[in-house]
Amino acid sequence: VPCPYPKYDIAFVPGLSALGVSIPGLMLANESLLARMSDPDDDFVANLVTHEVAHLWFGGQVSMRWWDDLWLDEAMATYLSDTADVDASTDPWTVYGYLEKPRAYAADEMPGRQPVSSPVASAADALFRLPPLTYSKGAAVIRQLGALIGPDALHRGLSEYLRRFGGGGASLDDLVACWSQCADRDLTGWAGPRRVTRSSGRWRRVSRRAPMTTDSSIGCVRGWPGSCGPG
Ligand SMILES: [Zn+2]
């Protein structure tokens, strides 16, 4: 899917409140990152830039219809940046495994743990969600789906999603429909709400009371706060 914008600039901004911010055709980057760019062994800025570039499509060309799908933009940018960096740097999924994934596990042990997708009343509610759940756990869920349906079907589903909803908004249901079409299997059960048990041994949509575990070939993404408990 071609880049939806005619050009892309990066501006380093002193005192920017975030490390990076994407708007169509422009990335604002924190000026403090310049120091890290001089270290050839430091891949952090490269990974950040690919994350923000991914937002040209996920967040720019197609954006979430409502804030409960914030993870779609952020988890997708995280997943795609690590995938894109595989050939360009030290294995980003290894870094993810020992750096980011533990943060997601830690967040899932906290009282505010949430499924990666659950209803929110406002943007503030979505942004208040623990970032490791939105970014790291969300990326893990997408990677897990890739293991389930294969990377080709995963990526063809993303292309179909961008083609079908480009220039507008979309929801998790829309994306799951594209993945289902390209995987030739119904994935609504993967994404739909369901109860989970502490002992089921699957890493998937996780509720307030059911912590993530590590061994799974199928995940479940969406839920509502407090809806999933032992049982
Ligand atoms: Zn982002």
JSON list of N, CA, C and O in Angstrom, two decimals, residues 117-154:
[
{"chain": "A", "resi": 117, "resn": "SER", "atom": "N", "xyz": [-8.32, -4.51, 24.27]},
{"chain": "A", "resi": 117, "resn": "SER", "atom": "CA", "xyz": [-9.44, -3.75, 23.74]},
{"chain": "A", "resi": 117, "resn": "SER", "atom": "C", "xyz": [-10.62, -3.88, 24.68]},
{"chain": "A", "resi": 117, "resn": "SER", "atom": "O", "xyz": [-11.11, -4.98, 24.93]},
{"chain": "A", "resi": 118, "resn": "SER", "atom": "N", "xyz": [-11.04, -2.76, 25.20]},
{"chain": "A", "resi": 118, "resn": "SER", "atom": "CA", "xyz": [-12.23, -2.75, 26.05]},
{"chain": "A", "resi": 118, "resn": "SER", "atom": "C", "xyz": [-12.82, -1.36, 26.00]},
{"chain": "A", "resi": 118, "resn": "SER", "atom": "O", "xyz": [-12.12, -0.38, 25.71]},
{"chain": "A", "resi": 119, "resn": "PRO", "atom": "N", "xyz": [-14.12, -1.23, 26.25]},
{"chain": "A", "resi": 119, "resn": "PRO", "atom": "CA", "xyz": [-14.77, 0.06, 26.08]},
{"chain": "A", "resi": 119, "resn": "PRO", "atom": "C", "xyz": [-14.19, 1.14, 26.98]},
{"chain": "A", "resi": 119, "resn": "PRO", "atom": "O", "xyz": [-13.86, 0.89, 28.14]},
{"chain": "A", "resi": 120, "resn": "VAL", "atom": "N", "xyz": [-14.07, 2.33, 26.43]},
{"chain": "A", "resi": 120, "resn": "VAL", "atom": "CA", "xyz": [-13.67, 3.49, 27.21]},
{"chain": "A", "resi": 120, "resn": "VAL", "atom": "C", "xyz": [-14.66, 4.62, 26.91]},
{"chain": "A", "resi": 120, "resn": "VAL", "atom": "O", "xyz": [-15.25, 4.68, 25.83]},
{"chain": "A", "resi": 121, "resn": "ALA", "atom": "N", "xyz": [-14.82, 5.50, 27.89]},
{"chain": "A", "resi": 121, "resn": "ALA", "atom": "CA", "xyz": [-15.80, 6.57, 27.73]},
{"chain": "A", "resi": 121, "resn": "ALA", "atom": "C", "xyz": [-15.20, 7.80, 27.08]},
{"chain": "A", "resi": 121, "resn": "ALA", "atom": "O", "xyz": [-15.93, 8.66, 26.57]},
{"chain": "A", "resi": 122, "resn": "SER", "atom": "N", "xyz": [-13.87, 7.91, 27.09]},
{"chain": "A", "resi": 122, "resn": "SER", "atom": "CA", "xyz": [-13.26, 9.14, 26.60]},
{"chain": "A", "resi": 122, "resn": "SER", "atom": "C", "xyz": [-11.82, 8.87, 26.17]},
{"chain": "A", "resi": 122, "resn": "SER", "atom": "O", "xyz": [-11.24, 7.81, 26.48]},
{"chain": "A", "resi": 123, "resn": "ALA", "atom": "N", "xyz": [-11.24, 9.86, 25.50]},
{"chain": "A", "resi": 123, "resn": "ALA", "atom": "CA", "xyz": [-9.83, 9.75, 25.12]},
{"chain": "A", "resi": 123, "resn": "ALA", "atom": "C", "xyz": [-8.96, 9.66, 26.37]},
{"chain": "A", "resi": 123, "resn": "ALA", "atom": "O", "xyz": [-7.98, 8.91, 26.40]},
{"chain": "A", "resi": 124, "resn": "ALA", "atom": "N", "xyz": [-9.32, 10.39, 27.40]},
{"chain": "A", "resi": 124, "resn": "ALA", "atom": "CA", "xyz": [-8.52, 10.36, 28.62]},
{"chain": "A", "resi": 124, "resn": "ALA", "atom": "C", "xyz": [-8.49, 8.95, 29.21]},
{"chain": "A", "resi": 124, "resn": "ALA", "atom": "O", "xyz": [-7.45, 8.49, 29.69]},
{"chain": "A", "resi": 125, "resn": "ASP", "atom": "N", "xyz": [-9.63, 8.27, 29.17]},
{"chain": "A", "resi": 125, "resn": "ASP", "atom": "CA", "xyz": [-9.67, 6.90, 29.68]},
{"chain": "A", "resi": 125, "resn": "ASP", "atom": "C", "xyz": [-8.72, 6.00, 28.89]},
{"chain": "A", "resi": 125, "resn": "ASP", "atom": "O", "xyz": [-8.01, 5.16, 29.45]},
{"chain": "A", "resi": 126, "resn": "ALA", "atom": "N", "xyz": [-8.70, 6.17, 27.57]},
{"chain": "A", "resi": 126, "resn": "ALA", "atom": "CA", "xyz": [-7.84, 5.33, 26.74]},
{"chain": "A", "resi": 126, "resn": "ALA", "atom": "C", "xyz": [-6.37, 5.64, 27.00]},
{"chain": "A", "resi": 126, "resn": "ALA", "atom": "O", "xyz": [-5.54, 4.73, 27.10]},
{"chain": "A", "resi": 127, "resn": "LEU", "atom": "N", "xyz": [-6.04, 6.91, 27.14]},
{"chain": "A", "resi": 127, "resn": "LEU", "atom": "CA", "xyz": [-4.65, 7.29, 27.34]},
{"chain": "A", "resi": 127, "resn": "LEU", "atom": "C", "xyz": [-4.17, 6.97, 28.75]},
{"chain": "A", "resi": 127, "resn": "LEU", "atom": "O", "xyz": [-2.97, 6.88, 29.00]},
{"chain": "A", "resi": 128, "resn": "PHE", "atom": "N", "xyz": [-5.12, 6.81, 29.66]},
{"chain": "A", "resi": 128, "resn": "PHE", "atom": "CA", "xyz": [-4.77, 6.45, 31.04]},
{"chain": "A", "resi": 128, "resn": "PHE", "atom": "C", "xyz": [-4.43, 4.97, 31.17]},
{"chain": "A", "resi": 128, "resn": "PHE", "atom": "O", "xyz": [-3.81, 4.53, 32.12]},
{"chain": "A", "resi": 129, "resn": "ARG", "atom": "N", "xyz": [-4.85, 4.19, 30.18]},
{"chain": "A", "resi": 129, "resn": "ARG", "atom": "CA", "xyz": [-4.57, 2.75, 30.20]},
{"chain": "A", "resi": 129, "resn": "ARG", "atom": "C", "xyz": [-3.06, 2.53, 30.28]},
{"chain": "A", "resi": 129, "resn": "ARG", "atom": "O", "xyz": [-2.27, 3.26, 29.68]},
{"chain": "A", "resi": 130, "resn": "LEU", "atom": "N", "xyz": [-2.64, 1.51, 30.99]},
{"chain": "A", "resi": 130, "resn": "LEU", "atom": "CA", "xyz": [-1.21, 1.26, 31.16]},
{"chain": "A", "resi": 130, "resn": "LEU", "atom": "C", "xyz": [-0.55, 1.08, 29.78]},
{"chain": "A", "resi": 130, "resn": "LEU", "atom": "O", "xyz": [-0.95, 0.19, 29.01]},
{"chain": "A", "resi": 131, "resn": "PRO", "atom": "N", "xyz": [0.46, 1.89, 29.44]},
{"chain": "A", "resi": 131, "resn": "PRO", "atom": "CA", "xyz": [1.08, 1.80, 28.11]},
{"chain": "A", "resi": 131, "resn": "PRO", "atom": "C", "xyz": [1.59, 0.41, 27.74]},
{"chain": "A", "resi": 131, "resn": "PRO", "atom": "O", "xyz": [1.44, 0.01, 26.57]},
{"chain": "A", "resi": 132, "resn": "PRO", "atom": "N", "xyz": [2.19, -0.36, 28.66]},
{"chain": "A", "resi": 132, "resn": "PRO", "atom": "CA", "xyz": [2.64, -1.70, 28.23]},
{"chain": "A", "resi": 132, "resn": "PRO", "atom": "C", "xyz": [1.51, -2.59, 27.73]},
{"chain": "A", "resi": 132, "resn": "PRO", "atom": "O", "xyz": [1.74, -3.49, 26.93]},
{"chain": "A", "resi": 133, "resn": "LEU", "atom": "N", "xyz": [0.28, -2.33, 28.19]},
{"chain": "A", "resi": 133, "resn": "LEU", "atom": "CA", "xyz": [-0.84, -3.12, 27.69]},
{"chain": "A", "resi": 133, "resn": "LEU", "atom": "C", "xyz": [-1.20, -2.69, 26.27]},
{"chain": "A", "resi": 133, "resn": "LEU", "atom": "O", "xyz": [-1.47, -3.52, 25.40]},
{"chain": "A", "resi": 134, "resn": "THR", "atom": "N", "xyz": [-1.20, -1.38, 26.04]},
{"chain": "A", "resi": 134, "resn": "THR", "atom": "CA", "xyz": [-1.56, -0.88, 24.71]},
{"chain": "A", "resi": 134, "resn": "THR", "atom": "C", "xyz": [-0.49, -1.23, 23.68]},
{"chain": "A", "resi": 134, "resn": "THR", "atom": "O", "xyz": [-0.79, -1.68, 22.57]},
{"chain": "A", "resi": 135, "resn": "TYR", "atom": "N", "xyz": [0.77, -1.06, 24.04]},
{"chain": "A", "resi": 135, "resn": "TYR", "atom": "CA", "xyz": [1.85, -1.23, 23.07]},
{"chain": "A", "resi": 135, "resn": "TYR", "atom": "C", "xyz": [2.38, -2.67, 23.07]},
{"chain": "A", "resi": 135, "resn": "TYR", "atom": "O", "xyz": [2.33, -3.38, 22.06]},
{"chain": "A", "resi": 136, "resn": "SER", "atom": "N", "xyz": [2.92, -3.09, 24.20]},
{"chain": "A", "resi": 136, "resn": "SER", "atom": "CA", "xyz": [3.67, -4.35, 24.23]},
{"chain": "A", "resi": 136, "resn": "SER", "atom": "C", "xyz": [2.76, -5.56, 24.20]},
{"chain": "A", "resi": 136, "resn": "SER", "atom": "O", "xyz": [2.98, -6.51, 23.44]},
{"chain": "A", "resi": 137, "resn": "LYS", "atom": "N", "xyz": [1.73, -5.55, 25.03]},
{"chain": "A", "resi": 137, "resn": "LYS", "atom": "CA", "xyz": [0.82, -6.68, 25.02]},
{"chain": "A", "resi": 137, "resn": "LYS", "atom": "C", "xyz": [0.04, -6.71, 23.70]},
{"chain": "A", "resi": 137, "resn": "LYS", "atom": "O", "xyz": [-0.20, -7.79, 23.13]},
{"chain": "A", "resi": 138, "resn": "GLY", "atom": "N", "xyz": [-0.33, -5.53, 23.21]},
{"chain": "A", "resi": 138, "resn": "GLY", "atom": "CA", "xyz": [-1.03, -5.48, 21.93]},
{"chain": "A", "resi": 138, "resn": "GLY", "atom": "C", "xyz": [-0.19, -6.05, 20.80]},
{"chain": "A", "resi": 138, "resn": "GLY", "atom": "O", "xyz": [-0.68, -6.81, 19.96]},
{"chain": "A", "resi": 139, "resn": "ALA", "atom": "N", "xyz": [1.10, -5.70, 20.77]},
{"chain": "A", "resi": 139, "resn": "ALA", "atom": "CA", "xyz": [1.98, -6.24, 19.73]},
{"chain": "A", "resi": 139, "resn": "ALA", "atom": "C", "xyz": [2.11, -7.75, 19.86]},
{"chain": "A", "resi": 139, "resn": "ALA", "atom": "O", "xyz": [2.18, -8.47, 18.86]},
{"chain": "A", "resi": 140, "resn": "ALA", "atom": "N", "xyz": [2.14, -8.23, 21.09]},
{"chain": "A", "resi": 140, "resn": "ALA", "atom": "CA", "xyz": [2.24, -9.68, 21.30]},
{"chain": "A", "resi": 140, "resn": "ALA", "atom": "C", "xyz": [1.00, -10.39, 20.78]},
{"chain": "A", "resi": 140, "resn": "ALA", "atom": "O", "xyz": [1.10, -11.47, 20.19]},
{"chain": "A", "resi": 141, "resn": "VAL", "atom": "N", "xyz": [-0.15, -9.78, 20.97]},
{"chain": "A", "resi": 141, "resn": "VAL", "atom": "CA", "xyz": [-1.39, -10.38, 20.49]},
{"chain": "A", "resi": 141, "resn": "VAL", "atom": "C", "xyz": [-1.39, -10.46, 18.96]},
{"chain": "A", "resi": 141, "resn": "VAL", "atom": "O", "xyz": [-1.77, -11.48, 18.37]},
{"chain": "A", "resi": 142, "resn": "ILE", "atom": "N", "xyz": [-0.91, -9.40, 18.32]},
{"chain": "A", "resi": 142, "resn": "ILE", "atom": "CA", "xyz": [-0.85, -9.41, 16.85]},
{"chain": "A", "resi": 142, "resn": "ILE", "atom": "C", "xyz": [0.15, -10.46, 16.37]},
{"chain": "A", "resi": 142, "resn": "ILE", "atom": "O", "xyz": [-0.10, -11.20, 15.41]},
{"chain": "A", "resi": 143, "resn": "ARG", "atom": "N", "xyz": [1.28, -10.53, 17.05]},
{"chain": "A", "resi": 143, "resn": "ARG", "atom": "CA", "xyz": [2.29, -11.53, 16.67]},
{"chain": "A", "resi": 143, "resn": "ARG", "atom": "C", "xyz": [1.75, -12.94, 16.87]},
{"chain": "A", "resi": 143, "resn": "ARG", "atom": "O", "xyz": [2.02, -13.85, 16.08]},
{"chain": "A", "resi": 144, "resn": "GLN", "atom": "N", "xyz": [0.99, -13.08, 17.92]},
{"chain": "A", "resi": 144, "resn": "GLN", "atom": "CA", "xyz": [0.38, -14.38, 18.19]},
{"chain": "A", "resi": 144, "resn": "GLN", "atom": "C", "xyz": [-0.59, -14.76, 17.08]},
{"chain": "A", "resi": 144, "resn": "GLN", "atom": "O", "xyz": [-0.62, -15.91, 16.63]},
{"chain": "A", "resi": 145, "resn": "LEU", "atom": "N", "xyz": [-1.36, -13.77, 16.59]},
{"chain": "A", "resi": 145, "resn": "LEU", "atom": "CA", "xyz": [-2.26, -14.06, 15.48]},
{"chain": "A", "resi": 145, "resn": "LEU", "atom": "C", "xyz": [-1.46, -14.45, 14.24]},
{"chain": "A", "resi": 145, "resn": "LEU", "atom": "O", "xyz": [-1.88, -15.34, 13.48]},
{"chain": "A", "resi": 146, "resn": "GLY", "atom": "N", "xyz": [-0.31, -13.80, 14.03]},
{"chain": "A", "resi": 146, "resn": "GLY", "atom": "CA", "xyz": [0.55, -14.17, 12.91]},
{"chain": "A", "resi": 146, "resn": "GLY", "atom": "C", "xyz": [0.99, -15.62, 12.99]},
{"chain": "A", "resi": 146, "resn": "GLY", "atom": "O", "xyz": [1.09, -16.31, 11.97]},
{"chain": "A", "resi": 147, "resn": "ALA", "atom": "N", "xyz": [1.24, -16.09, 14.20]},
{"chain": "A", "resi": 147, "resn": "ALA", "atom": "CA", "xyz": [1.61, -17.50, 14.37]},
{"chain": "A", "resi": 147, "resn": "ALA", "atom": "C", "xyz": [0.44, -18.42, 14.08]},
{"chain": "A", "resi": 147, "resn": "ALA", "atom": "O", "xyz": [0.61, -19.55, 13.62]},
{"chain": "A", "resi": 148, "resn": "LEU", "atom": "N", "xyz": [-0.77, -17.91, 14.32]},
{"chain": "A", "resi": 148, "resn": "LEU", "atom": "CA", "xyz": [-1.97, -18.72, 14.13]},
{"chain": "A", "resi": 148, "resn": "LEU", "atom": "C", "xyz": [-2.35, -18.83, 12.66]},
{"chain": "A", "resi": 148, "resn": "LEU", "atom": "O", "xyz": [-2.64, -19.92, 12.16]},
{"chain": "A", "resi": 149, "resn": "ILE", "atom": "N", "xyz": [-2.35, -17.70, 11.95]},
{"chain": "A", "resi": 149, "resn": "ILE", "atom": "CA", "xyz": [-2.85, -17.71, 10.57]},
{"chain": "A", "resi": 149, "resn": "ILE", "atom": "C", "xyz": [-1.72, -17.60, 9.56]},
{"chain": "A", "resi": 149, "resn": "ILE", "atom": "O", "xyz": [-1.96, -17.69, 8.36]},
{"chain": "A", "resi": 150, "resn": "GLY", "atom": "N", "xyz": [-0.50, -17.36, 10.02]},
{"chain": "A", "resi": 150, "resn": "GLY", "atom": "CA", "xyz": [0.64, -17.21, 9.12]},
{"chain": "A", "resi": 150, "resn": "GLY", "atom": "C", "xyz": [0.87, -15.75, 8.79]},
{"chain": "A", "resi": 150, "resn": "GLY", "atom": "O", "xyz": [-0.08, -14.97, 8.66]},
{"chain": "A", "resi": 151, "resn": "PRO", "atom": "N", "xyz": [2.14, -15.38, 8.63]},
{"chain": "A", "resi": 151, "resn": "PRO", "atom": "CA", "xyz": [2.45, -13.97, 8.37]},
{"chain": "A", "resi": 151, "resn": "PRO", "atom": "C", "xyz": [1.89, -13.45, 7.06]},
{"chain": "A", "resi": 151, "resn": "PRO", "atom": "O", "xyz": [1.51, -12.29, 6.94]},
{"chain": "A", "resi": 152, "resn": "ASP", "atom": "N", "xyz": [1.78, -14.32, 6.04]},
{"chain": "A", "resi": 152, "resn": "ASP", "atom": "CA", "xyz": [1.24, -13.86, 4.76]},
{"chain": "A", "resi": 152, "resn": "ASP", "atom": "C", "xyz": [-0.21, -13.43, 4.91]},
{"chain": "A", "resi": 152, "resn": "ASP", "atom": "O", "xyz": [-0.61, -12.35, 4.43]},
{"chain": "A", "resi": 153, "resn": "ALA", "atom": "N", "xyz": [-1.02, -14.26, 5.55]},
{"chain": "A", "resi": 153, "resn": "ALA", "atom": "CA", "xyz": [-2.43, -13.90, 5.75]},
{"chain": "A", "resi": 153, "resn": "ALA", "atom": "C", "xyz": [-2.55, -12.67, 6.64]},
{"chain": "A", "resi": 153, "resn": "ALA", "atom": "O", "xyz": [-3.41, -11.80, 6.41]},
{"chain": "A", "resi": 154, "resn": "LEU", "atom": "N", "xyz": [-1.68, -12.59, 7.64]},
{"chain": "A", "resi": 154, "resn": "LEU", "atom": "CA", "xyz": [-1.71, -11.43, 8.52]},
{"chain": "A", "resi": 154, "resn": "LEU", "atom": "C", "xyz": [-1.46, -10.15, 7.73]},
{"chain": "A", "resi": 154, "resn": "LEU", "atom": "O", "xyz": [-2.20, -9.16, 7.86]}
]
